[in-house]
PDB file of C-alpha atoms in Angstrom:
ATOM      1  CA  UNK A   1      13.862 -21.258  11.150  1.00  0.00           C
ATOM      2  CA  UNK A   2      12.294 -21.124   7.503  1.00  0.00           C
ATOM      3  CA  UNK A   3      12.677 -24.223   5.460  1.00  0.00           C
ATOM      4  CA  UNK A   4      14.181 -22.400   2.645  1.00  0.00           C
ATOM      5  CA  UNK A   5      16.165 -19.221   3.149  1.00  0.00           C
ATOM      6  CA  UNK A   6      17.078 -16.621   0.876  1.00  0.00           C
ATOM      7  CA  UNK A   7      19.274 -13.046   0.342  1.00  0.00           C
ATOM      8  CA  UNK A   8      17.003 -11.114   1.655  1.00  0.00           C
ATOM      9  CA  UNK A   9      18.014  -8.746  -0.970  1.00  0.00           C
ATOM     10  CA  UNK A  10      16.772  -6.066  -2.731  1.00  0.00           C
ATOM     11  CA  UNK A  11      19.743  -5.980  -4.897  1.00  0.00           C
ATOM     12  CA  UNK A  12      19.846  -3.547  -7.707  1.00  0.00           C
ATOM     13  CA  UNK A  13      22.167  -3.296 -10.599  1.00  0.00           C
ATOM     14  CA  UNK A  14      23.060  -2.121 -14.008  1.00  0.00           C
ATOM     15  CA  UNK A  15      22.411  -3.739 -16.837  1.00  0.00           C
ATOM     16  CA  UNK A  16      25.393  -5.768 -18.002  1.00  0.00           C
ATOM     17  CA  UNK A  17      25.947  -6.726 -14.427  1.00  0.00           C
ATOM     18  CA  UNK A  18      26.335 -10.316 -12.964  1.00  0.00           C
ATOM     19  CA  UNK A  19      23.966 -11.407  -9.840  1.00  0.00           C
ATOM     20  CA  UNK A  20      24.154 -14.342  -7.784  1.00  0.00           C
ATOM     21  CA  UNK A  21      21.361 -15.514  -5.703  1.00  0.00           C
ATOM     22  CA  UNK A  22      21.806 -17.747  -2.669  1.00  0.00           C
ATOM     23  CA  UNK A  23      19.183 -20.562  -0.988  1.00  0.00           C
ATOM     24  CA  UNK A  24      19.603 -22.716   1.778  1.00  0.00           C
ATOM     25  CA  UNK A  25      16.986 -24.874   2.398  1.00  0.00           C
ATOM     26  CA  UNK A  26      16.633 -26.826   6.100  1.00  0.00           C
ATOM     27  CA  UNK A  27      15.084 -30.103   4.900  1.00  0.00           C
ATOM     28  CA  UNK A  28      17.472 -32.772   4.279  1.00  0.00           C
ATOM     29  CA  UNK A  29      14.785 -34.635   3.011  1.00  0.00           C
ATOM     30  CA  UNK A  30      14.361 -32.419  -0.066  1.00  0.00           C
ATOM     31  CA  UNK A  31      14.806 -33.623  -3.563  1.00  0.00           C
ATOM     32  CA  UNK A  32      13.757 -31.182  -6.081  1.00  0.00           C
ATOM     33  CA  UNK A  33      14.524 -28.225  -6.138  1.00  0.00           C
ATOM     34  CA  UNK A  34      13.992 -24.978  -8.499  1.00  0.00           C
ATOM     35  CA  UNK A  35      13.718 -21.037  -9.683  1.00  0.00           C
ATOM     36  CA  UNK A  36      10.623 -19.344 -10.202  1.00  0.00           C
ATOM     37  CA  UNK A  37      10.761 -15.758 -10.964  1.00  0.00           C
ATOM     38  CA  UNK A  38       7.816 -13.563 -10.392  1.00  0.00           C
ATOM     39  CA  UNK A  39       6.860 -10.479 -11.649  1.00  0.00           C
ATOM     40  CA  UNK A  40       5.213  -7.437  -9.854  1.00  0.00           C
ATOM     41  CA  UNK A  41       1.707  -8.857  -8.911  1.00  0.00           C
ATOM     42  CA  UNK A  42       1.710 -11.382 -11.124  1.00  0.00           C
ATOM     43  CA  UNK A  43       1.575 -15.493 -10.827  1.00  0.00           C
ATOM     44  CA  UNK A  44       5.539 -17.645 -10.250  1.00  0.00           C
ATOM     45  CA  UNK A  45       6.661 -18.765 -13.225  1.00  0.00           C
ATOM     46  CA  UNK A  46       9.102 -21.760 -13.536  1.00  0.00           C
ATOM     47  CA  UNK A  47      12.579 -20.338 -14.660  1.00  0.00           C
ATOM     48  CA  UNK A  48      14.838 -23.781 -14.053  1.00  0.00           C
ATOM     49  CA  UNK A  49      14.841 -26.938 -12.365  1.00  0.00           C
ATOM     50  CA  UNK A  50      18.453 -27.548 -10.671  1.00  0.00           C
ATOM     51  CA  UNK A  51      19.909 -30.465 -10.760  1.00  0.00           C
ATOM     52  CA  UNK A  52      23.045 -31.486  -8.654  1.00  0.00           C
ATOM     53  CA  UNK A  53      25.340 -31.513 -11.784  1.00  0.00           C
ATOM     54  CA  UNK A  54      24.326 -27.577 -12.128  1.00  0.00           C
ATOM     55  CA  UNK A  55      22.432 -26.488 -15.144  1.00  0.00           C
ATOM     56  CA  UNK A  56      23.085 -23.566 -17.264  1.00  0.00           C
ATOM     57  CA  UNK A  57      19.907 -22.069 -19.452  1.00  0.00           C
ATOM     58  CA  UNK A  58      22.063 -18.930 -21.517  1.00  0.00           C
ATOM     59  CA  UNK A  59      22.381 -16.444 -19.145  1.00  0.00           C
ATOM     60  CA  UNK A  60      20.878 -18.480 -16.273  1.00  0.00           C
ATOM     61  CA  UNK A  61      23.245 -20.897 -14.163  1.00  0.00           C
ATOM     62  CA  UNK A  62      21.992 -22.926 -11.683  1.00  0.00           C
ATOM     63  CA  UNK A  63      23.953 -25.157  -8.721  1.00  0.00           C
ATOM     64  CA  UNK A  64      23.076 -27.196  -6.079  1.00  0.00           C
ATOM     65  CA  UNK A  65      25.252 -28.716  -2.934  1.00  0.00           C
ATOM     66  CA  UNK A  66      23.438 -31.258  -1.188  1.00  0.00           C
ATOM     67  CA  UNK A  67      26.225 -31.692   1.317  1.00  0.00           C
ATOM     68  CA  UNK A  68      25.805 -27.849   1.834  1.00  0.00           C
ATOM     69  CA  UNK A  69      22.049 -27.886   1.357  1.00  0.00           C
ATOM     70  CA  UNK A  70      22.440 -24.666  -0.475  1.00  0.00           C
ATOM     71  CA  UNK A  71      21.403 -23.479  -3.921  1.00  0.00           C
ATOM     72  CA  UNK A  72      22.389 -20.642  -6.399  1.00  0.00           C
ATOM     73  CA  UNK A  73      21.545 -18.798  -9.392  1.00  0.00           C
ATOM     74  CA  UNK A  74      23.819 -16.703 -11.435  1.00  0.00           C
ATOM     75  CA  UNK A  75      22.654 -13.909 -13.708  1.00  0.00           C
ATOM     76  CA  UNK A  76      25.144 -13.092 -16.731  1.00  0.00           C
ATOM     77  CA  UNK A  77      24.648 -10.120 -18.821  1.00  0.00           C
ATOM     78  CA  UNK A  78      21.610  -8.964 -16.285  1.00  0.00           C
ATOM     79  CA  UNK A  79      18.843  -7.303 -18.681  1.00  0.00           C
ATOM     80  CA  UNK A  80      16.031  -5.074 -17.626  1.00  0.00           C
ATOM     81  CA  UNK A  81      13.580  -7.602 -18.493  1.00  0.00           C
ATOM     82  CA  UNK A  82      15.595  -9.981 -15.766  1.00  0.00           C
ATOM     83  CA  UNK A  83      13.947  -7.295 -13.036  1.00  0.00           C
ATOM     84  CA  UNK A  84      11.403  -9.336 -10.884  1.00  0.00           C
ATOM     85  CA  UNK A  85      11.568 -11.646  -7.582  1.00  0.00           C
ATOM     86  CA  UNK A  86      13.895 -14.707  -7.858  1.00  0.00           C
ATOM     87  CA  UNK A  87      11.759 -17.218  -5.373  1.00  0.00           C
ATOM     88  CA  UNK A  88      14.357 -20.521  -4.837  1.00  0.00           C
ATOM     89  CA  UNK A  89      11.985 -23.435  -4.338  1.00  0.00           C
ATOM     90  CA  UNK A  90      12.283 -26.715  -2.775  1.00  0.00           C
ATOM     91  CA  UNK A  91      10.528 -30.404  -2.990  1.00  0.00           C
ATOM     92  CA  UNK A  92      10.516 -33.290  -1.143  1.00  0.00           C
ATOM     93  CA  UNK A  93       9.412 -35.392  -4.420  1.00  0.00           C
ATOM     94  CA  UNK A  94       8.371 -38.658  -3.887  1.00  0.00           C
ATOM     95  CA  UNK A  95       4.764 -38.967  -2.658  1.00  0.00           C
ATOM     96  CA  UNK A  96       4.712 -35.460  -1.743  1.00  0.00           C
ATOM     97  CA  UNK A  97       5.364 -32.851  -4.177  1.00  0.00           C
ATOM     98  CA  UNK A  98       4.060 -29.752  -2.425  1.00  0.00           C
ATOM     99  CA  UNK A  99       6.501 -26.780  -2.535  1.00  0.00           C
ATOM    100  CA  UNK A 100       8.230 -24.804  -0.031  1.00  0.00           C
ATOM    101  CA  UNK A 101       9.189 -21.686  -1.426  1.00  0.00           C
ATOM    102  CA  UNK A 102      11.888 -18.826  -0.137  1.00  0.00           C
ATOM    103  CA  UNK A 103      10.613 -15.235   0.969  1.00  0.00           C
ATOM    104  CA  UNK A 104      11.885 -14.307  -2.769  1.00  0.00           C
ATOM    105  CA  UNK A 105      14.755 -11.563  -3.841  1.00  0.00           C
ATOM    106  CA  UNK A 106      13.566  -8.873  -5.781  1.00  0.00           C
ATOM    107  CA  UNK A 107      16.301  -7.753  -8.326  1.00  0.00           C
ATOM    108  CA  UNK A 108      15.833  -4.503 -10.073  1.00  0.00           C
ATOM    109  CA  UNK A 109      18.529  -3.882 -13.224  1.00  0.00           C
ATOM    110  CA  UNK A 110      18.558  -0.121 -13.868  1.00  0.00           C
ATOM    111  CA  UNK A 111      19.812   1.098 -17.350  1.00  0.00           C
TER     112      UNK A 111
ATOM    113  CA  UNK B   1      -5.489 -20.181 -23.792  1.00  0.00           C
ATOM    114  CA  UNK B   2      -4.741 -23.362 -21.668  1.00  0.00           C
ATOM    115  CA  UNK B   3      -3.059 -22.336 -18.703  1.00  0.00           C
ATOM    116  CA  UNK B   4      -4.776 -22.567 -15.075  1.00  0.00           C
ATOM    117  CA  UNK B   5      -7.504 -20.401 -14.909  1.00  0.00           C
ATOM    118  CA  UNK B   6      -8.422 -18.860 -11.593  1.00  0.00           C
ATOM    119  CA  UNK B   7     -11.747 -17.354 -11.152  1.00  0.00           C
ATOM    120  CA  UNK B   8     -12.945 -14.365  -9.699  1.00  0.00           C
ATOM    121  CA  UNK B   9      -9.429 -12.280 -10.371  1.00  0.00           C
ATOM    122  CA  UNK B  10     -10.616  -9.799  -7.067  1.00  0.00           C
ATOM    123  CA  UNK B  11     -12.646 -10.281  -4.609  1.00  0.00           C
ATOM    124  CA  UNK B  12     -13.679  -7.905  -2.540  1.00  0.00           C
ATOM    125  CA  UNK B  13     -15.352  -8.935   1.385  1.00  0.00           C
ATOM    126  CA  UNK B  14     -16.394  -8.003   4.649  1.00  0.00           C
ATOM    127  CA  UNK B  15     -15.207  -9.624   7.280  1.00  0.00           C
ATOM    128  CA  UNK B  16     -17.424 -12.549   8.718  1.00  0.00           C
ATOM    129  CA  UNK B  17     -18.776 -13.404   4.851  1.00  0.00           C
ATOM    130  CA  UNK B  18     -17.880 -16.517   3.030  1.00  0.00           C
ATOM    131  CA  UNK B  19     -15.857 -16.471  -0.007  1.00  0.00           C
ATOM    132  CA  UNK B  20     -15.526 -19.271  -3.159  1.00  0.00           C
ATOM    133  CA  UNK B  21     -12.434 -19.508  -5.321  1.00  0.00           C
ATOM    134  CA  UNK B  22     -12.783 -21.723  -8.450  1.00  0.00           C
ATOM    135  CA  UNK B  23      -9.415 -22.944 -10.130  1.00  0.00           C
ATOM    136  CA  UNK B  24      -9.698 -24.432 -13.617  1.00  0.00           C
ATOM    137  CA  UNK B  25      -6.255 -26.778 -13.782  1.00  0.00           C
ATOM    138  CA  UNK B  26      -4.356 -27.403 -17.047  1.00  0.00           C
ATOM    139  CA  UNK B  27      -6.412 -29.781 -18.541  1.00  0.00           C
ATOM    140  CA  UNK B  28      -4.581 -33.382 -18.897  1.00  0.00           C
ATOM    141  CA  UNK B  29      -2.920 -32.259 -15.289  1.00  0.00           C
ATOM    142  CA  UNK B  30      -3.803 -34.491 -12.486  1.00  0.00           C
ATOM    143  CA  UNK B  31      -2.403 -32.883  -9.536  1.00  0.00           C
ATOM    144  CA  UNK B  32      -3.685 -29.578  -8.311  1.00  0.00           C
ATOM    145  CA  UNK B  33      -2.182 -27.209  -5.478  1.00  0.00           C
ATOM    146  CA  UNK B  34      -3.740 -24.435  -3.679  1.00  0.00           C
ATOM    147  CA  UNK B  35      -0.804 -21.843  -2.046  1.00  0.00           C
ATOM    148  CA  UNK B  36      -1.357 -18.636   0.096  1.00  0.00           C
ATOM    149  CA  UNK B  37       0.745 -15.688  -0.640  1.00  0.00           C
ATOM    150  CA  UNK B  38       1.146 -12.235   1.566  1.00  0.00           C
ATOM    151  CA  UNK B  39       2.929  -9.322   0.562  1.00  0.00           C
ATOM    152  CA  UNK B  40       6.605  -9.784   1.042  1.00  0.00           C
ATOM    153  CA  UNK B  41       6.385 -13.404   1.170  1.00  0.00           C
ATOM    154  CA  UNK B  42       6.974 -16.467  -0.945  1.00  0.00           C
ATOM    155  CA  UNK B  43       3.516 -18.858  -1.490  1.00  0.00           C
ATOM    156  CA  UNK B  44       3.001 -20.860   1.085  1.00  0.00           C
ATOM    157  CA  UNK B  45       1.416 -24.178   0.691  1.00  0.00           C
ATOM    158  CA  UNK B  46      -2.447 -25.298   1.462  1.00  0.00           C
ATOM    159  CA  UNK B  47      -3.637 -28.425  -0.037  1.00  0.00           C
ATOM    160  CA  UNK B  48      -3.370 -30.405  -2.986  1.00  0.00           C
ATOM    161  CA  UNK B  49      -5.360 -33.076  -4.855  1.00  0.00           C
ATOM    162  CA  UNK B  50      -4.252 -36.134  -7.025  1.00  0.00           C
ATOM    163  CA  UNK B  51      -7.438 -36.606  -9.036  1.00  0.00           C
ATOM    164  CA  UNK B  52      -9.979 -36.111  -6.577  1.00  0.00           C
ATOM    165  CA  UNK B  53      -8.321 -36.989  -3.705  1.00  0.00           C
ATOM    166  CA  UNK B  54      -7.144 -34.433  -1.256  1.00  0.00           C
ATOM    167  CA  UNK B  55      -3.974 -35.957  -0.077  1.00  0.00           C
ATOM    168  CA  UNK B  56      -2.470 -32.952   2.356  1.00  0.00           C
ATOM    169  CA  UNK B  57      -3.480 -30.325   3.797  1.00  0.00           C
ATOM    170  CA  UNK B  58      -0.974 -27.959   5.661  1.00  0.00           C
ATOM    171  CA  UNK B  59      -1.428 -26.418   8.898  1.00  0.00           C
ATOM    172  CA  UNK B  60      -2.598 -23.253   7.891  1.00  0.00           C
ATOM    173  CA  UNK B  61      -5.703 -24.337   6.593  1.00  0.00           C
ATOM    174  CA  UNK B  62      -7.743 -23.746   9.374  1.00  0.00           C
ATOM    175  CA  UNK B  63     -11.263 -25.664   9.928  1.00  0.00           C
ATOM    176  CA  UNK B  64     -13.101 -22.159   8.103  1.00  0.00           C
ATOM    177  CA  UNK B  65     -11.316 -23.323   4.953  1.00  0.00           C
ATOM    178  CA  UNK B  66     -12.599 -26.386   2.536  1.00  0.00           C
ATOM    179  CA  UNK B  67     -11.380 -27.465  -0.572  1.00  0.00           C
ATOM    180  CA  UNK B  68     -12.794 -29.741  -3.222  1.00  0.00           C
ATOM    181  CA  UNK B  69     -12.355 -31.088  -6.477  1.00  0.00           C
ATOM    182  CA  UNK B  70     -14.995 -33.189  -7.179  1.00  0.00           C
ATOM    183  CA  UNK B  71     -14.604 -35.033 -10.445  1.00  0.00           C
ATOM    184  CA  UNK B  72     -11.089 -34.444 -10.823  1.00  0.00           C
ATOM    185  CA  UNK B  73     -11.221 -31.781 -12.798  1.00  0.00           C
ATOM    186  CA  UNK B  74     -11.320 -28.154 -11.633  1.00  0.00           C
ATOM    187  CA  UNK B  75     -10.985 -27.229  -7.961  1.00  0.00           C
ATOM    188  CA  UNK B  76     -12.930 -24.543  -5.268  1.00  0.00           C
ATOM    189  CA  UNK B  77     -11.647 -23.298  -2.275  1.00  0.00           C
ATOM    190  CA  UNK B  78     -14.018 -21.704   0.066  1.00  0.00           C
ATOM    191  CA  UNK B  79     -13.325 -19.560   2.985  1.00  0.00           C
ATOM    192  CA  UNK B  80     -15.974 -19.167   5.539  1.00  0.00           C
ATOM    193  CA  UNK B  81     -16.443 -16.416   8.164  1.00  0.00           C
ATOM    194  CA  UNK B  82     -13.643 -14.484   6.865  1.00  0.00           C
ATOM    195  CA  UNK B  83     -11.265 -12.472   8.812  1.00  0.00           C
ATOM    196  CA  UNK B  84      -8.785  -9.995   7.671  1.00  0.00           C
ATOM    197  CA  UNK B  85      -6.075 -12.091   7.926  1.00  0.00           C
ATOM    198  CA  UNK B  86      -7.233 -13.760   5.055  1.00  0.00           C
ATOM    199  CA  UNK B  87      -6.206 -11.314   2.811  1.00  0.00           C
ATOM    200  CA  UNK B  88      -3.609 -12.850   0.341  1.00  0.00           C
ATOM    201  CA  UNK B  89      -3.465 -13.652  -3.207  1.00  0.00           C
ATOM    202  CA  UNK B  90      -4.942 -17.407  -3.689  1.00  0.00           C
ATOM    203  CA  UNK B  91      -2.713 -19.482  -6.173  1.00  0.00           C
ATOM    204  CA  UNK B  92      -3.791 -22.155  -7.413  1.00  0.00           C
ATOM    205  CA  UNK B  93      -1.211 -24.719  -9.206  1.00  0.00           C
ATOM    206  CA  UNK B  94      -1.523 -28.225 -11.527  1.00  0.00           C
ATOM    207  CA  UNK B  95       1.070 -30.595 -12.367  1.00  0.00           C
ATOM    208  CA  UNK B  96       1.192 -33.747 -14.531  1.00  0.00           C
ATOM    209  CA  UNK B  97       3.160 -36.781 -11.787  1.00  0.00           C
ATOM    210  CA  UNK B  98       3.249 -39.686 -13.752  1.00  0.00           C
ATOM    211  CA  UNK B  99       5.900 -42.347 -13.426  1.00  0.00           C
ATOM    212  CA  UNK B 100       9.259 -40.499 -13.704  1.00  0.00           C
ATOM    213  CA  UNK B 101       7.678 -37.284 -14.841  1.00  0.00           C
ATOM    214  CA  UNK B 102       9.131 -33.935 -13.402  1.00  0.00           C
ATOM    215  CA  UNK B 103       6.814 -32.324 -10.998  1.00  0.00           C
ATOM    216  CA  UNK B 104       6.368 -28.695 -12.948  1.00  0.00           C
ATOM    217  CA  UNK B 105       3.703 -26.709 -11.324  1.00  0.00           C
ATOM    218  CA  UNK B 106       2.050 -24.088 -13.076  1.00  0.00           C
ATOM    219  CA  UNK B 107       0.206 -21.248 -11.603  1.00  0.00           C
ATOM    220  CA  UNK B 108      -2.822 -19.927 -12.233  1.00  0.00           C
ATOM    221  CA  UNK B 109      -2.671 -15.898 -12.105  1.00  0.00           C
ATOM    222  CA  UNK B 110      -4.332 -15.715  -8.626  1.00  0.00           C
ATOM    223  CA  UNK B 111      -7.602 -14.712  -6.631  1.00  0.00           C
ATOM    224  CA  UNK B 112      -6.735 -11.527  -5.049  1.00  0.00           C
ATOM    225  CA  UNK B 113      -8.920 -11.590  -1.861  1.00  0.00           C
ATOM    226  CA  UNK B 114      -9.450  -8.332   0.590  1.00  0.00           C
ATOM    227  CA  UNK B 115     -11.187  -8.715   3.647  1.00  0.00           C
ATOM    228  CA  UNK B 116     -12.676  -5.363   5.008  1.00  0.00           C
TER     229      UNK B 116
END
């Protein structure tokens, strides 16, 4: 089983739309966890940290359950500049800060 | 510009040659990451430094793969005898950890390695 799962996706939609992306990561040990969205052969780029009180960055929401050990992100208002891979991330902090990261969701939003 | 720098963007090989990424971390940064990414699939982790200390390596760095960072500063990964399943994109990542700071990695834009 992979550390951190993801929708497999691809999930396409209009713009306007509203997409939710789903994690579950494995590790109980885990204690950071984030978004990175990457473009089409291009380098991850940090979109949010999440933080167990959820986080909202305008159109971006984020959640966490640690009871759950699942994670989400919530698209309002999806753009076409929103299409790229959604990659949910996960840290065990501490002394160790490598990343585990999901297989990634591409999202496409078509006009 | 001051983000990571990777160095060559392509590389080209035939199999059995040796390879030799360079990374060039954000400067004041004193963690840096090297990650492994195939098509389809999220990076997966290789090593990291604090300074120029290699703390971890992962399991996929097999003993044809050496990384160094010599004076703390920027970072080379070399791949020896290659084999095509050492094809990936290369990422190479800093970070700033210092007392309660957030761990942000950054990535560099990637060595783009084909082995023939």
């Amino acid at each position: 089983r992979k550390e951190v799962e993801q929708d497999p996706g691809p999930f396409n939609v209009p713009e306007g739309a509203t997409v939710a992306f789903n994690c579950t990561y494995s590790n109980s040990a885990s204690q950071s966890f984030f978004w990175y969205r990457q473009d089409c052969r291009k380098e991850p780029k940090l979109l949010m940290s999440v933080y167990s009180s959820g986080n909202e960055d305008g159109r971006f929401t984020a959640q966490l359950n640690r009871a759950s050990q699942y994670i989400s992100l919530l698209i309002r208002d999806s753009k076409l500049s929103d299409s790229a891979t959604y990659l949910c991330v996960a840290s065990r902090g501490g002394s160790n800060y490598k990343l585990t990261f999901g297989k990634g969701t591409l999202l496409t939003v078509n006009p | 510009d001051t983000g990571v720098s990777q160095n060559p963007r392509h590389k080209i090989t035939k199999r059995g040659q040796n390879v030799t990424f360079r990374c060039d971390p954000i400067s004041e940064h004193n963690r840096l990451y090297w990650y492994r990414q195939t098509l389809g699939q999220g990076p997966e982790f290789l090593t990291y430094f604090q300074n120029e200390a290699q703390l971890e390596k992962s399991r996929l760095l097999s003993d044809r793969f050496s990384a160094e960072r010599p004076k703390g500063s920027f970072s080379t990964l070399e791949i020896q005898r290659t084999e095509q399943g050492d094809s990936a994109m290369y990422l190479c990542a800093s970070s700033l950890v210092e007392g309660g700071a957030k761990n942000i990695q950054y990535f560099g834009a990637g060595t783009r390695l084909s082995v023939l």
